[in-house]
Amino acid sequence: MQSNSQSRDVFYVSDGTAITCETLGHVVLGQFPFNANEKTFPFVESEEKLEKLLKEIEGSYLRTGEKPLVFFSIVLPQLKAMLLDSPAHCYDVIDNLVQKVQNDTQMTPMPQLQRSRSVGKDSERYFDRIAAIEYTLAHDDGITLKGLEKADIILLGVSRSGKTPTSLYMAMQFGLRVVNYPFIEEDIKRLRLLPEFEIHRHKLFGLTIDPERLTQIRENRLAGSEYASTEQCLAELSSVESLFRREAIPFINTSTLSVEEITTRILEKSGLRRRLL
C-alpha cells in the first residue's frame, strides 16, 4: 500500500561515522517527493546503543503509524539481526556491493568495525586530514596569506559566495589544504590580483554566485545594509567575474549547487586528485 504522507522519519545508522549512510540516503531520497525527518546514529557498536535506537524506531512507528526508513551499515551480525527485526524498512547500504565484490573476486570479506580503521594502519592519512583541516581553518577568509606554497588550491570570490563551507568540506573529506580569500572593497577597486597570488596562479579557482542569491544571503546576515544591497552585490560580482576572465582563472557559479557539488566541480576542473581518507 502506497502512503500519501508528505513526510517520513528517516534514520541513518552505522557502527562508524554514518557519513556514508547519510550520503547515499540523501541521493536516494532526493528521488522521492516527501520531506525527510532525519536523525543520525553513529558508532552503534553495542546492544546498549542499539536498544536506544530501537526505542526511537518503535516510537516513530507508534506515533506515525508508518515504518521509518533506516539506511544502515552495521558489521556485527547480532546487531544487524536485531535492527532488521524492528518495525522499520531497513536498507543495508553496503551489503549488495560487498556481495557482488565477493562474487566477482571469489574472495571472502573480513568484516571489521569501521571505526577500527580510522586510526592505526591508516594513521598517517588520518593525521594528514587533521593537518589539512588545521591549515584550512588558519587560512579561512583571508586570515593569513603565509604558507601559500603548501596550499593545494586557493579559492577566490566575493564575501558569502560559498568559500568557507567549500574549503572545510574539501579539507575534511579529501584532506586538501585550502586557502580562501574574499575580495574586499580595495581589491575590487584595484581590480588586480594580490602579488602573493601571482606566483601561485595555477592554484587559483574562483567562486561566483547570482546577484539575487547573494543579496538574499547577505540580507539574512546584515539586513538593510549597503553590503546586502542589490547594487553592491551586482557591482562586486561584475568586477570579480571580469577579473576572473581577464586573468584566465577558472570559476563556477555556486547559486544552485550543494557544497558536495561545488567540490566535485572544482576537483574536476582543477585536476586535483581526490584523497579518499
mmCIF file with all atom_site columns, N, CA and C in Angstrom, residues 78 97 112 115 117 163 175 190 193 205-206 225 227 256:
data_model
loop_
_atom_site.group_PDB
_atom_site.id
_atom_site.type_symbol
_atom_site.label_atom_id
_atom_site.label_alt_id
_atom_site.label_comp_id
_atom_site.label_asym_id
_atom_site.label_entity_id
_atom_site.label_seq_id
_atom_site.pdbx_PDB_ins_code
_atom_site.Cartn_x
_atom_site.Cartn_y
_atom_site.Cartn_z
_atom_site.occupancy
_atom_site.B_iso_or_equiv
_atom_site.pdbx_formal_charge
_atom_site.auth_seq_id
_atom_site.auth_comp_id
_atom_site.auth_asym_id
_atom_site.auth_atom_id
_atom_site.pdbx_PDB_model_num
ATOM 1  N N  . GLN A 1 78  ? 24.833 -9.910 15.148 1.00 0.00 ? 78  GLN A N  1
ATOM 2  C CA . GLN A 1 78  ? 23.749 -9.886 16.131 1.00 0.00 ? 78  GLN A CA 1
ATOM 3  C C  . GLN A 1 78  ? 23.055 -8.526 16.169 1.00 0.00 ? 78  GLN A C  1
ATOM 4  N N  . LEU A 1 97  ? 26.884 -4.420 -2.404 1.00 0.00 ? 97  LEU A N  1
ATOM 5  C CA . LEU A 1 97  ? 28.186 -4.188 -3.028 1.00 0.00 ? 97  LEU A CA 1
ATOM 6  C C  . LEU A 1 97  ? 29.219 -5.200 -2.538 1.00 0.00 ? 97  LEU A C  1
ATOM 7  N N  . GLN A 1 112 ? 35.024 -5.776 9.639  1.00 0.00 ? 112 GLN A N  1
ATOM 8  C CA . GLN A 1 112 ? 35.583 -5.160 10.833 1.00 0.00 ? 112 GLN A CA 1
ATOM 9  C C  . GLN A 1 112 ? 34.845 -3.861 11.082 1.00 0.00 ? 112 GLN A C  1
ATOM 10 N N  . ARG A 1 115 ? 35.165 2.044  12.702 1.00 0.00 ? 115 ARG A N  1
ATOM 11 C CA . ARG A 1 115 ? 35.981 2.954  13.481 1.00 0.00 ? 115 ARG A CA 1
ATOM 12 C C  . ARG A 1 115 ? 37.375 2.399  13.717 1.00 0.00 ? 115 ARG A C  1
ATOM 13 N N  . ARG A 1 117 ? 39.311 1.225  11.707 1.00 0.00 ? 117 ARG A N  1
ATOM 14 C CA . ARG A 1 117 ? 40.212 1.533  10.609 1.00 0.00 ? 117 ARG A CA 1
ATOM 15 C C  . ARG A 1 117 ? 40.644 2.994  10.617 1.00 0.00 ? 117 ARG A C  1
ATOM 16 N N  . LYS A 1 163 ? 32.762 30.151 -0.097 1.00 0.00 ? 163 LYS A N  1
ATOM 17 C CA . LYS A 1 163 ? 34.167 29.747 0.000  1.00 0.00 ? 163 LYS A CA 1
ATOM 18 C C  . LYS A 1 163 ? 34.464 28.950 1.262  1.00 0.00 ? 163 LYS A C  1
ATOM 19 N N  . GLY A 1 175 ? 41.144 15.784 2.575  1.00 0.00 ? 175 GLY A N  1
ATOM 20 C CA . GLY A 1 175 ? 42.466 16.081 3.107  1.00 0.00 ? 175 GLY A CA 1
ATOM 21 C C  . GLY A 1 175 ? 43.230 17.122 2.314  1.00 0.00 ? 175 GLY A C  1
ATOM 22 N N  . ARG A 1 190 ? 40.848 48.061 -7.133 1.00 0.00 ? 190 ARG A N  1
ATOM 23 C CA . ARG A 1 190 ? 42.131 47.852 -7.810 1.00 0.00 ? 190 ARG A CA 1
ATOM 24 C C  . ARG A 1 190 ? 41.971 46.952 -9.021 1.00 0.00 ? 190 ARG A C  1
ATOM 25 N N  . LEU A 1 193 ? 45.074 41.055 -9.154 1.00 0.00 ? 193 LEU A N  1
ATOM 26 C CA . LEU A 1 193 ? 45.435 40.051 -8.169 1.00 0.00 ? 193 LEU A CA 1
ATOM 27 C C  . LEU A 1 193 ? 46.461 40.591 -7.185 1.00 0.00 ? 193 LEU A C  1
ATOM 28 N N  . PHE A 1 205 ? 41.285 29.411 -8.010 1.00 0.00 ? 205 PHE A N  1
ATOM 29 C CA . PHE A 1 205 ? 39.984 28.982 -8.526 1.00 0.00 ? 205 PHE A CA 1
ATOM 30 C C  . PHE A 1 205 ? 38.929 29.936 -7.969 1.00 0.00 ? 205 PHE A C  1
ATOM 31 N N  . GLY A 1 206 ? 38.031 30.379 -8.842 1.00 0.00 ? 206 GLY A N  1
ATOM 32 C CA . GLY A 1 206 ? 37.044 31.372 -8.444 1.00 0.00 ? 206 GLY A CA 1
ATOM 33 C C  . GLY A 1 206 ? 35.652 30.803 -8.196 1.00 0.00 ? 206 GLY A C  1
ATOM 34 N N  . SER A 1 225 ? 21.568 46.699 4.990  1.00 0.00 ? 225 SER A N  1
ATOM 35 C CA . SER A 1 225 ? 22.891 47.322 4.864  1.00 0.00 ? 225 SER A CA 1
ATOM 36 C C  . SER A 1 225 ? 23.258 47.528 3.405  1.00 0.00 ? 225 SER A C  1
ATOM 37 N N  . TYR A 1 227 ? 26.043 46.648 2.258  1.00 0.00 ? 227 TYR A N  1
ATOM 38 C CA . TYR A 1 227 ? 26.703 45.375 1.967  1.00 0.00 ? 227 TYR A CA 1
ATOM 39 C C  . TYR A 1 227 ? 25.750 44.378 1.319  1.00 0.00 ? 227 TYR A C  1
ATOM 40 N N  . THR A 1 256 ? 23.070 27.367 -7.210 1.00 0.00 ? 256 THR A N  1
ATOM 41 C CA . THR A 1 256 ? 22.133 26.246 -7.053 1.00 0.00 ? 256 THR A CA 1
ATOM 42 C C  . THR A 1 256 ? 22.837 24.944 -6.674 1.00 0.00 ? 256 THR A C  1
#
